[in-house]
Amino acid sequence: MQFAVSILLSGISVGGQYALIAIGYTMVYGILRLINFAHGDVFMVAGLLGIYLTATMPLYISLPLVLIGTVILGFAIERLAYKPLRTAPRMSVMISAIGVSYLLQNLATYITGGQPMTYPNIAILTKTVTIAGTPTKMAVLVTPILVIILVVALTQLINHTKIGMGMRAVSKDFETAQLMGIKINNVISATFIVGSALAAIGSMLYFSCYTAVTPTIGALPGLKAFVAAVFGGIGSIPGAVIGAFIIGICESIIKGLPSAWDVTVFSDAFTFALLIIVLVFKPTGLFGEKATDKV
Amino acid sequence: MLKQKKDNRSSYIILACAIGALLLVLLLENLNLILPSVPAVLLPTSQLFTVLKKAAVYSLVAVSMNLLNGFTGLFSLGQAGFMLLGAYTYAILMVPAAAKDQVYYLYGGAALNNSLQDILNGVFGSTGVGGTVSLILSVLIAMILGGLVAALFAWLIGLPVLRLKSDYLAIATLGFAEILRAIFQWQKLGPITNGANMIKSFPTYSDFNIRAGGKVVCYLSTFVPFLVAIICIIIMVLLVNSTYGRAFKAIRDDEVAAEAMGINLAKHKMLSFVTSSFFAGVGGVLFAMYVANAQAKVYTTTMTYEILLIVVIGGIGSISGSIIATFAYVACSEWWLRFLDAETYIGSFKVPLLRNGFRMVVFSIIIMIVVLFFRKGLLGDKELPEAIRRWKASAKVRKERKAQKAQKEAATK
């Protein structure tokens, strides 16, 4: 029982962290039709920023600074690497995203010297609490709650503010939105800002549980979050969150299977198998809208 | 009629280039045996030959990726996975019986008792000419099998995923490569794949050097990867120039129009995907021979990205561009830009920024510049002769304009 609870808890917390990354993917894909391969690396950079900033500043200054730094990074990536390619074929933008991911990873290797860095101890998040007889970190408890709060706030933003209306319009039809006087560049920037901010929060929660930050650590959570976004129906925020929780829990269950079967190596592979199955049988995901191709 | 003639000429040029490149490599490699003293760069241990070997391997993989991404417009990111299949097929089949216990010590020996070479040695003998024949034959068979295994898996995964549109296809193939990587690291398959550990001790390029009395009398270790890569690339060029190739390009340019013209989309996409994967598998075999081991953790998405970026630098849809870009990229990363990674002092002045990892940063910045500002890459979608012709023509036009301008100016004066 205790074992089951601990697996479920860790699954929910990992799922919540994926959810925070997945929202960034799904929003950008919804608007630009771009798989932002660099998003996972933005998440990694947020982790590194956390390490470097907390080394010199107290937590209550450094954590907001991490948030701001990550947002600036996301904004800059969009302006420098994606905006010049707005009229280019979709493939070029995706290659640019891969290039940015490559650049961020190499830059991180250069700055850290390739060594795994230890994430600072955020006392509130790493405190041990006991749930149903299972000792666990506070982050595990905070994550799902925080995710739910943030998702509610985000849906409010999208449904009830002007910029949110802009986002919905742009994701429906890029060109028409432009004709209707929506400043698409502002809308796209706002999307990247929201996505990066959520990735920064995700990184704080994630690295409080897995303390080592390496230059390539963002790639896998990034891809998994993308799978979660596809699973939930790309473009749909609640879909991405539910997809992320399902993936997180499944992964945690696979990791918890008897060690004699030795299937832990498949915890990552499972996610991708799920992706292929979803893409083949229900490409629109759980909550996605059906898109029709026009000639 | 005229067209026919021209086509023949261009294929002769390709053939001549290929033979020329092979002879040049052979000569370079053996200069140190012919001449009494050679500069250090031509010694067999020189970085030059490492670069040439790696570039030959990578150019094959880059061209195979270009066949898919550049000529058929299928954006696949599974190349590393297919390389892994090729590399492992080769490694598993070629570890000699004598080395099995040592390689597979964690699993108490391997599931396969003999290597291909052992079996062929039994037929042709293991020494002298017989040994050479069995080495060449067994490597050749294992190489083709490596390609075929990759092609088979490509066919299996292609059935469901080739229907997907551009970026979904990319992420699905990328995921497939990751799944393969996990399977090959599975402990339960240990007696075959050696789990997460590397498989080694199989024949590599240096086994092809001709020895007499313990001394090398003819170096062939760079020649062999070149030979294989060139043959494979020529086959791909032939494919691209055939009716199939024209169908691929039609699919790339407009899928709906191509279908309306009667091109069977599913069939041609599958053909392109399977062919590309076959050659990626062969490339994987060559890569395993180059690094002298096969280990699943090497074939990551980063490797695919690296190859993709090479293709982008060379120009998506240009085979000669991919080859040139590969050689430039590998030479820079393995040799010419190495100094960026070392801390350097000029006098007592420490050159800033130079530190381990700086080379890759410079590289990624160059790549971003190419991606953003020179979107067509080195050659665009033209091949080298056409690119040169165009360049010459535009230079001529520019010259004429200049002359006209000068004339006008002279007239007004």
XYZ file of C-alpha atoms in Angstrom:
708
model
C 0.000 0.000 0.000
C 2.699 2.365 1.055
C 4.638 1.420 -2.073
C 1.623 2.099 -4.269
C 1.073 5.488 -2.652
C 4.688 6.476 -3.140
C 4.566 5.465 -6.802
C 1.357 7.377 -7.335
C 2.742 10.442 -5.574
C 5.942 10.519 -7.549
C 3.955 9.953 -10.730
C 1.696 12.887 -9.977
C 4.588 15.155 -9.169
C 6.581 14.207 -12.276
C 3.407 14.541 -14.299
C 2.835 18.021 -12.889
C 6.345 19.058 -13.825
C 5.867 17.718 -17.341
C 2.550 19.547 -17.463
C 4.228 22.877 -16.801
C 6.605 22.263 -19.710
C 3.878 20.802 -21.906
C 1.776 23.965 -21.700
C 4.618 25.892 -23.309
C 4.774 23.372 -26.151
C 1.083 23.205 -26.742
C 0.592 26.975 -26.761
C 3.451 27.576 -29.179
C 2.289 24.752 -31.409
C -1.242 26.040 -31.326
C -0.148 29.435 -32.557
C 2.929 28.930 -34.717
C 2.483 25.246 -35.700
C 6.054 24.799 -34.541
C 7.537 22.077 -32.355
C 9.707 24.294 -30.219
C 12.585 21.853 -29.740
C 14.413 24.476 -27.705
C 11.752 24.525 -24.982
C 13.308 21.637 -23.054
C 16.604 23.466 -23.118
C 14.974 26.650 -21.856
C 13.864 24.503 -18.944
C 17.481 23.351 -18.449
C 18.761 26.934 -18.592
C 16.215 27.912 -15.941
C 17.746 25.211 -13.741
C 21.247 26.548 -14.324
C 20.103 30.126 -13.664
C 18.682 28.886 -10.376
C 22.049 27.437 -9.439
C 24.102 30.472 -10.376
C 21.752 33.062 -8.925
C 21.126 31.375 -5.590
C 24.884 31.053 -5.167
C 25.133 34.816 -4.774
C 21.683 35.938 -3.634
C 19.082 34.946 -1.096
C 16.208 32.806 -2.368
C 13.506 35.483 -2.267
C 15.478 37.578 -4.786
C 17.001 34.827 -6.875
C 13.855 32.830 -7.596
C 11.969 35.795 -9.110
C 15.147 36.613 -11.030
C 15.211 33.060 -12.418
C 11.678 33.595 -13.611
C 12.551 36.907 -15.249
C 15.747 35.561 -16.788
C 13.963 32.586 -18.305
C 11.211 34.795 -19.679
C 13.792 37.061 -21.294
C 15.495 34.025 -22.793
C 12.248 32.693 -24.241
C 11.377 36.117 -25.630
C 14.844 36.536 -27.142
C 14.775 33.107 -28.768
C 11.483 33.910 -30.432
C 12.629 37.320 -31.648
C 16.055 36.226 -32.879
C 15.515 32.714 -34.154
C 11.854 32.329 -35.116
C 10.625 35.765 -36.095
C 12.995 36.190 -39.077
C 11.606 32.930 -40.457
C 7.946 33.796 -40.199
C 7.386 33.560 -43.963
C 9.762 30.627 -44.454
C 8.540 27.031 -44.814
C 7.674 25.280 -41.578
C 10.627 22.966 -41.893
C 13.074 25.889 -41.730
C 11.587 27.122 -38.467
C 11.825 23.646 -36.989
C 15.461 23.368 -38.062
C 16.047 26.747 -36.453
C 14.497 25.405 -33.240
C 16.833 22.411 -33.361
C 19.715 24.806 -33.928
C 18.737 26.854 -30.877
C 18.496 23.690 -28.805
C 21.972 22.677 -29.980
C 23.309 26.148 -29.181
C 21.822 26.243 -25.673
C 23.176 22.787 -24.859
C 26.661 23.634 -26.096
C 26.597 26.976 -24.316
C 25.605 25.259 -21.098
C 28.388 22.708 -21.536
C 30.841 25.529 -22.068
C 29.747 27.505 -19.037
C 29.405 24.614 -16.619
C 32.380 22.737 -18.016
C 30.100 19.775 -18.693
C 29.941 18.817 -15.033
C 26.601 18.045 -13.405
C 25.697 20.949 -11.133
C 23.845 20.598 -7.866
C 20.576 22.449 -7.567
C 20.248 24.584 -4.440
C 18.145 23.395 -1.582
C 14.874 25.318 -1.577
C 13.873 24.627 2.016
C 10.106 24.888 1.517
C 10.146 22.433 -1.361
C 12.549 19.839 -0.014
C 11.027 19.573 3.452
C 9.861 16.045 4.168
C 6.171 15.489 4.762
C 4.290 12.270 5.374
C 1.243 11.453 3.284
C -0.723 8.272 4.042
C 2.272 6.921 5.893
C 4.661 7.653 3.033
C 7.425 10.166 3.622
C 7.923 12.419 0.646
C 9.239 15.820 -0.340
C 7.057 18.884 -0.070
C 7.597 19.546 -3.805
C 5.637 16.398 -4.573
C 2.665 17.811 -2.717
C 3.025 21.352 -4.010
C 3.380 20.446 -7.691
C -0.148 19.247 -8.497
C -1.724 22.058 -6.500
C 0.428 24.660 -8.170
C -0.271 23.179 -11.590
C -3.996 23.360 -11.036
C -3.808 26.957 -9.812
C -1.646 27.984 -12.752
C -3.855 26.233 -15.292
C -6.955 27.929 -13.908
C -5.183 31.268 -14.032
C -4.025 30.578 -17.559
C -7.468 29.635 -18.822
C -8.780 32.847 -17.269
C -6.053 34.740 -19.115
C -6.882 33.084 -22.409
C -10.654 33.348 -22.113
C -11.112 36.732 -20.512
C -8.314 39.093 -21.515
C -7.592 40.906 -24.717
C -4.243 39.215 -25.268
C -5.911 35.859 -24.612
C -8.497 36.637 -27.239
C -5.646 37.491 -29.571
C -4.032 34.128 -28.861
C -7.221 32.265 -29.618
C -7.708 34.233 -32.821
C -4.147 33.709 -34.032
C -4.280 29.991 -33.345
C -7.526 29.737 -35.348
C -6.250 31.575 -38.378
C -2.924 33.301 -38.594
C -3.576 35.497 -41.624
C -7.123 36.522 -40.844
C -6.093 37.503 -37.335
C -3.499 39.771 -38.857
C -6.128 41.334 -41.106
C -8.354 41.949 -38.094
C -5.709 44.181 -36.609
C -4.201 41.802 -34.116
C -0.525 42.513 -33.610
C 0.562 38.932 -34.048
C 4.137 39.592 -33.006
C 2.954 40.767 -29.600
C 0.662 37.769 -29.260
C 3.440 35.352 -30.191
C 5.843 37.020 -27.783
C 3.252 36.786 -25.025
C 2.879 33.084 -25.750
C 6.595 32.516 -25.450
C 6.715 34.566 -22.249
C 3.949 32.532 -20.620
C 5.521 29.270 -21.786
C 8.971 30.190 -20.496
C 7.647 31.382 -17.153
C 5.857 28.071 -16.650
C 9.013 26.189 -17.676
C 10.940 28.174 -15.060
C 8.448 27.222 -12.341
C 8.587 23.639 -13.591
C 12.365 23.661 -13.365
C 12.278 24.771 -9.715
C 9.945 21.914 -8.824
C 11.712 19.348 -11.004
C 15.232 20.081 -9.844
C 14.169 20.168 -6.212
C 13.446 16.451 -6.661
C 16.302 15.561 -9.055
C 19.091 17.818 -7.957
C 21.685 17.353 -10.710
C 21.517 19.726 -13.666
C 23.441 18.651 -16.782
C 23.456 20.405 -20.163
C 21.375 17.697 -21.807
C 18.898 17.186 -18.988
C 16.238 19.313 -20.652
C 15.991 17.236 -23.816
C 14.135 14.240 -22.429
C 11.587 16.011 -20.198
C 11.087 18.374 -23.115
C 10.280 15.573 -25.527
C 8.055 13.853 -22.985
C 6.193 17.060 -22.376
C 5.713 17.350 -26.100
C 4.325 13.822 -26.185
C 1.982 14.827 -23.373
C 0.845 17.787 -25.426
C 0.187 15.560 -28.431
C -1.541 12.985 -26.276
C -3.865 15.569 -24.819
C -4.565 17.095 -28.199
C -2.111 19.720 -29.326
C -3.280 23.274 -28.745
C -5.442 22.307 -25.790
C -4.136 23.351 -22.379
C -6.276 21.048 -20.180
C -5.427 18.258 -22.628
C -1.715 18.851 -22.178
C -2.049 18.816 -18.398
C -4.066 15.603 -18.294
C -1.728 13.999 -20.830
C 1.269 14.976 -18.715
C -0.254 13.510 -15.545
C -1.061 10.244 -17.316
C 2.456 9.986 -18.719
C 4.024 10.855 -15.377
C 2.013 8.209 -13.543
C 2.631 5.518 -16.176
C 6.343 6.254 -16.114
C 6.413 6.028 -12.353
C 4.548 2.702 -12.454
C 7.024 1.288 -14.983
C 9.913 2.386 -12.798
C 8.249 0.696 -9.843
C 7.736 -2.680 -11.560
C 9.643 -5.618 -10.079
C 13.337 -5.272 -10.742
C 13.556 -8.875 -11.960
C 11.769 -7.815 -15.143
C 14.289 -5.082 -15.578
C 12.041 -2.794 -17.548
C 13.184 0.574 -16.158
C 15.031 1.279 -19.425
C 11.630 1.338 -21.081
C 10.230 4.173 -18.970
C 11.345 6.624 -21.644
C 10.598 4.311 -24.531
C 7.058 3.848 -23.239
C 6.362 7.540 -23.720
C 7.465 7.407 -27.324
C 5.561 4.215 -27.998
C 2.501 5.993 -26.636
C 3.247 8.883 -28.977
C 3.375 6.647 -32.041
C 0.183 4.855 -31.010
C -1.646 8.134 -30.425
C -0.414 9.634 -33.684
C -1.481 6.597 -35.644
C -4.869 5.944 -34.080
C -6.009 9.332 -32.849
C -3.774 12.067 -34.230
C -5.955 14.755 -32.713
C -5.295 13.441 -29.207
C -7.779 13.373 -26.367
C -9.133 16.906 -26.669
C -7.727 18.173 -29.947
C -9.764 19.752 -32.653
C -10.018 18.116 -36.008
C -8.035 19.994 -38.611
C -8.800 19.683 -42.286
C -6.252 20.125 -45.009
C -6.964 22.702 -47.647
C -5.355 22.477 -51.046
C 18.702 12.996 -78.021
C 20.781 15.922 -76.852
C 19.496 15.436 -73.305
C 20.571 11.815 -73.362
C 24.096 12.775 -74.327
C 24.360 15.346 -71.555
C 23.139 12.879 -68.958
C 25.781 10.413 -70.044
C 28.435 13.048 -69.740
C 27.423 13.998 -66.225
C 27.454 10.380 -65.100
C 30.957 10.007 -66.535
C 31.990 13.064 -64.559
C 30.582 11.571 -61.367
C 32.379 8.303 -62.021
C 35.633 10.088 -62.786
C 35.338 12.155 -59.588
C 34.673 9.044 -57.537
C 37.626 7.131 -58.971
C 39.803 10.210 -58.630
C 38.862 10.623 -54.966
C 39.554 6.949 -54.273
C 42.965 7.047 -55.961
C 43.835 10.245 -54.119
C 42.969 8.694 -50.775
C 44.953 5.583 -51.616
C 47.937 7.694 -52.585
C 47.722 9.960 -49.532
C 47.517 6.999 -47.264
C 50.523 5.253 -48.734
C 52.797 8.236 -49.368
C 54.605 7.504 -46.131
C 55.549 4.085 -47.500
C 56.630 5.366 -50.902
C 58.608 8.447 -49.917
C 61.523 8.226 -47.500
C 60.248 11.084 -45.343
C 56.870 12.776 -45.255
C 55.445 15.684 -43.232
C 53.816 14.634 -39.972
C 50.369 15.228 -41.395
C 50.740 12.255 -43.738
C 51.786 9.732 -41.112
C 49.168 7.010 -40.533
C 48.490 8.332 -37.027
C 47.719 11.814 -38.345
C 44.471 13.603 -37.618
C 43.986 13.871 -41.375
C 43.043 10.224 -41.718
C 40.726 10.278 -38.735
C 38.950 13.196 -40.342
C 38.790 11.492 -43.731
C 37.379 8.285 -42.254
C 34.789 10.026 -40.145
C 33.819 12.350 -42.976
C 33.357 9.399 -45.344
C 31.045 7.754 -42.813
C 29.102 10.904 -42.062
C 28.768 11.894 -45.708
C 27.024 8.608 -46.418
C 24.613 9.173 -43.542
C 24.110 12.821 -44.503
C 23.312 11.899 -48.098
C 20.900 9.208 -46.918
C 19.169 11.794 -44.752
C 19.116 14.225 -47.650
C 17.463 11.601 -49.839
C 14.587 11.562 -47.401
C 14.444 15.144 -46.144
C 15.705 16.971 -49.179
C 14.442 14.961 -52.121
C 11.226 13.468 -50.811
C 10.299 16.143 -48.312
C 9.779 13.625 -45.522
C 11.129 15.212 -42.405
C 12.452 12.236 -40.461
C 14.632 12.407 -37.367
C 15.222 8.675 -36.951
C 18.606 8.471 -38.622
C 20.554 7.669 -35.450
C 18.172 4.805 -34.698
C 18.738 3.211 -38.083
C 22.469 3.678 -37.703
C 22.213 1.908 -34.375
C 20.472 -1.043 -36.026
C 23.187 -1.297 -38.655
C 26.009 -0.941 -36.148
C 24.606 -3.566 -33.795
C 23.822 -6.035 -36.575
C 27.375 -5.785 -37.770
C 28.867 -5.956 -34.280
C 26.778 -8.929 -33.168
C 27.578 -10.908 -36.296
C 31.258 -10.088 -36.391
C 32.628 -10.584 -32.869
C 34.985 -13.539 -33.346
C 34.330 -16.670 -31.280
C 37.649 -16.248 -29.505
C 36.659 -12.833 -28.151
C 33.047 -13.636 -27.250
C 33.707 -14.591 -23.644
C 35.716 -11.474 -23.041
C 33.193 -9.123 -24.662
C 30.111 -10.737 -23.142
C 31.713 -11.526 -19.786
C 28.802 -10.033 -17.868
C 26.412 -12.491 -19.445
C 28.705 -15.507 -19.432
C 29.203 -15.689 -23.165
C 27.135 -14.779 -26.160
C 24.010 -16.294 -27.649
C 25.703 -16.626 -31.026
C 28.681 -18.950 -30.930
C 30.408 -18.021 -34.145
C 30.971 -14.894 -36.130
C 30.390 -14.713 -39.857
C 34.099 -14.531 -40.328
C 34.651 -17.734 -38.344
C 32.166 -19.537 -40.543
C 33.757 -18.251 -43.731
C 37.217 -18.994 -42.380
C 36.086 -22.606 -42.205
C 35.381 -22.480 -45.929
C 38.276 -20.407 -47.242
C 40.871 -20.939 -44.524
C 41.937 -18.278 -42.055
C 45.365 -17.339 -43.415
C 46.754 -15.946 -46.624
C 44.448 -15.272 -49.547
C 41.682 -17.395 -48.040
C 41.734 -15.269 -44.897
C 41.509 -12.074 -46.927
C 38.612 -13.425 -48.956
C 36.728 -14.491 -45.855
C 37.378 -11.129 -44.160
C 36.136 -9.131 -47.131
C 33.174 -11.405 -47.760
C 32.090 -11.532 -44.127
C 32.358 -7.756 -43.677
C 30.452 -7.247 -46.904
C 27.703 -9.668 -45.918
C 27.425 -8.212 -42.412
C 27.301 -4.715 -43.872
C 24.497 -5.583 -46.262
C 22.653 -7.385 -43.480
C 23.070 -4.306 -41.282
C 21.481 -2.227 -43.992
C 18.719 -4.760 -44.509
C 17.853 -4.910 -40.811
C 17.609 -1.124 -40.738
C 15.470 -1.234 -43.881
C 13.209 -3.903 -42.406
C 12.584 -1.876 -39.259
C 12.054 1.208 -41.408
C 9.413 -0.680 -43.360
C 7.682 -1.804 -40.168
C 7.585 1.641 -38.602
C 6.958 3.300 -41.946
C 3.651 1.476 -42.396
C 1.933 3.470 -39.653
C 3.959 6.688 -39.436
C 4.540 7.670 -43.053
C 0.966 8.872 -43.248
C 1.782 11.597 -40.740
C 2.432 15.168 -41.756
C 5.789 16.917 -41.570
C 6.510 17.639 -37.920
C 4.479 14.757 -36.550
C 6.526 12.434 -38.719
C 9.681 14.030 -37.341
C 8.710 13.485 -33.735
C 7.406 9.961 -34.368
C 10.624 8.833 -36.043
C 12.632 10.531 -33.317
C 10.618 8.611 -30.754
C 11.152 5.389 -32.677
C 14.909 5.906 -32.524
C 14.664 6.406 -28.761
C 12.629 3.201 -28.403
C 15.265 1.270 -30.343
C 17.932 2.680 -28.085
C 16.064 1.494 -25.009
C 15.522 -1.990 -26.450
C 19.199 -2.423 -27.238
C 20.105 -1.458 -23.685
C 17.701 -3.962 -22.152
C 19.519 -6.357 -19.818
C 17.329 -9.282 -20.889
C 18.821 -9.107 -24.362
C 22.303 -9.055 -22.846
C 23.608 -12.265 -24.442
C 22.884 -10.735 -27.841
C 23.333 -6.994 -27.438
C 25.611 -6.990 -24.400
C 23.118 -4.780 -22.560
C 24.230 -1.215 -22.042
C 27.881 -2.174 -22.477
C 29.777 -1.831 -25.675
C 30.439 -4.601 -28.149
C 33.977 -4.532 -29.447
C 36.761 -6.703 -30.866
C 35.131 -6.995 -34.286
C 37.074 -6.291 -37.495
C 37.685 -2.591 -38.126
C 39.299 -0.628 -40.929
C 42.831 -1.328 -39.785
C 42.229 -5.043 -40.409
C 42.172 -4.205 -44.102
C 45.746 -2.925 -44.144
C 47.851 -5.410 -46.088
C 50.583 -6.777 -43.885
C 53.651 -8.767 -44.723
C 55.887 -10.087 -41.987
C 54.292 -7.954 -39.268
C 54.802 -4.738 -41.233
C 52.121 -2.871 -43.157
C 52.975 -2.844 -46.849
C 49.831 -1.121 -48.054
C 47.454 1.023 -46.019
C 43.795 0.581 -46.909
C 42.140 1.709 -43.680
C 40.932 5.041 -45.113
C 40.351 3.637 -48.569
C 37.759 1.110 -47.373
C 35.232 3.549 -45.850
C 35.670 5.790 -48.885
C 35.001 2.932 -51.244
C 31.829 1.842 -49.433
C 30.550 5.396 -48.996
C 31.187 6.286 -52.627
C 29.466 3.170 -53.955
C 26.447 3.826 -51.736
C 26.281 7.499 -52.665
C 26.496 6.663 -56.380
C 23.576 4.261 -55.969
C 21.601 7.043 -54.298
C 22.510 9.487 -57.081
C 21.275 6.961 -59.620
C 18.052 6.589 -57.661
C 17.542 10.348 -57.466
C 18.089 10.707 -61.213
C 15.704 7.892 -62.090
C 11.948 8.143 -62.575
C 11.602 7.271 -58.898
C 13.757 10.264 -58.026
C 11.589 12.529 -60.127
C 8.536 11.177 -58.346
C 10.217 11.892 -54.986
C 10.845 15.481 -56.009
C 7.261 15.839 -57.187
C 6.056 14.624 -53.787
C 8.370 17.081 -52.081
C 7.198 20.024 -54.150
C 3.491 19.345 -53.865
C 2.039 16.198 -52.434
C -1.511 16.831 -53.636
C -0.430 17.731 -57.166
C 1.869 14.696 -57.281
C -0.972 12.436 -56.266
C -3.193 14.029 -58.891
C -0.522 13.273 -61.508
C -0.826 9.604 -60.662
C 2.130 9.139 -58.330
C 1.457 6.502 -55.711
C 2.282 8.461 -52.561
C 2.428 5.576 -50.114
C 4.625 3.469 -52.371
C 7.136 6.184 -53.179
C 7.346 7.514 -49.643
C 7.980 4.004 -48.393
C 10.598 3.392 -51.063
C 12.420 6.571 -50.119
C 12.178 5.860 -46.392
C 13.370 2.269 -46.684
C 16.229 3.152 -49.041
C 17.343 5.993 -46.836
C 17.249 3.758 -43.785
C 19.147 1.014 -45.580
C 21.997 3.400 -46.274
C 21.779 4.871 -42.777
C 22.187 1.285 -41.546
C 25.243 0.810 -43.750
C 26.473 4.150 -42.424
C 25.971 2.771 -38.916
C 28.139 -0.228 -39.812
C 30.820 2.118 -41.108
C 30.526 4.217 -37.954
C 30.896 1.162 -35.723
C 34.018 0.197 -37.662
C 35.307 3.755 -37.336
C 34.922 3.946 -33.540
C 35.734 0.211 -33.172
C 32.763 -0.423 -30.895
C 28.999 -0.427 -30.848
C 27.189 1.100 -27.914
C 23.562 2.163 -27.846
C 24.084 5.327 -25.828
C 26.088 6.903 -28.656
C 23.192 6.939 -31.115
C 21.205 9.716 -29.495
C 19.010 12.397 -30.979
C 21.999 14.733 -30.733
C 23.665 12.610 -33.388
C 20.626 12.960 -35.637
C 20.595 16.709 -35.050
C 24.280 16.887 -35.954
C 23.645 15.118 -39.252
C 20.569 17.215 -39.934
C 22.563 20.389 -39.382
C 25.252 19.149 -41.780
C 22.561 18.570 -44.385
C 21.191 22.054 -43.773
C 24.630 23.642 -44.117
C 25.240 21.816 -47.394
C 21.830 22.663 -48.758
C 18.691 20.591 -48.411
C 18.303 18.738 -51.681
C 21.914 18.814 -52.840
C 23.974 15.636 -52.643
C 27.264 17.312 -53.483
C 26.404 20.020 -50.948
C 25.939 17.415 -48.227
C 29.267 15.802 -49.048
C 31.175 19.081 -49.068
C 29.476 20.217 -45.852
C 30.308 16.921 -44.152
C 33.983 17.172 -44.961
C 34.121 20.812 -43.903
C 32.166 20.122 -40.712
C 34.173 17.077 -39.675
C 37.495 18.708 -40.542
C 36.581 21.781 -38.496
C 35.206 19.905 -35.534
C 37.896 17.216 -35.342
C 40.911 19.111 -36.496
C 41.006 22.741 -37.583
C 38.986 24.263 -34.771
C 40.448 22.080 -32.025
C 42.510 25.042 -30.856
C 39.310 26.702 -29.640
C 39.056 24.090 -26.933
C 42.546 24.653 -25.568
C 43.564 27.457 -23.278
C 46.039 29.536 -25.214
C 48.596 32.110 -24.177
C 50.164 34.663 -26.495
C 53.174 35.651 -24.497
C 51.749 36.100 -21.043
C 48.363 37.172 -22.398
C 45.667 34.569 -21.934
C 43.337 34.554 -24.919
C 39.865 35.036 -23.463
C 36.991 32.563 -23.921
C 39.133 29.684 -25.164
C 38.225 26.809 -22.914
C 36.874 23.303 -23.194
C 33.555 23.393 -25.055
C 34.095 26.711 -26.818
C 34.506 24.980 -30.179
C 30.974 23.620 -30.030
C 29.617 27.050 -29.080
C 31.320 28.617 -32.096
C 29.959 25.792 -34.191
C 26.404 26.216 -33.061
C 26.594 29.957 -33.661
C 27.834 29.344 -37.209
C 24.997 26.894 -37.703
C 22.433 29.404 -36.431
C 23.825 32.028 -38.826
C 23.487 29.588 -41.722
C 19.969 28.631 -40.662
C 18.818 32.215 -40.275
C 20.614 34.146 -42.985
C 21.732 31.606 -45.585
C 18.680 29.455 -45.522
C 19.644 27.701 -48.752
C 22.926 26.500 -47.320
C 26.050 26.085 -49.388
C 24.535 24.933 -52.658
C 20.780 25.281 -52.182
C 19.081 22.449 -54.024
C 21.585 22.518 -56.895
C 24.419 20.113 -57.475
C 27.975 21.381 -57.650
C 28.428 21.669 -61.475
C 25.176 23.563 -61.837
C 26.009 25.803 -58.889
C 29.363 26.650 -60.466
C 27.708 27.316 -63.830
C 25.169 29.627 -62.226
C 27.805 31.375 -60.225
C 29.879 31.897 -63.363
C 26.869 33.159 -65.278
C 25.958 35.633 -62.588
C 29.567 36.785 -62.372
C 29.512 37.339 -66.130
C 26.303 39.333 -65.917
C 27.758 41.414 -63.143
C 30.878 42.063 -65.190
C 28.842 43.093 -68.208
C 26.761 45.447 -66.129
C 29.876 46.979 -64.726
C 31.301 47.443 -68.193
C 28.053 49.021 -69.385
C 28.034 51.344 -66.438
C 31.629 52.363 -67.101
C 30.768 52.961 -70.730
C 27.819 55.126 -69.790
C 29.893 57.114 -67.374
C 32.553 57.618 -70.009
C 29.888 58.760 -72.467
C 28.411 61.307 -70.055
C 31.851 62.717 -69.423
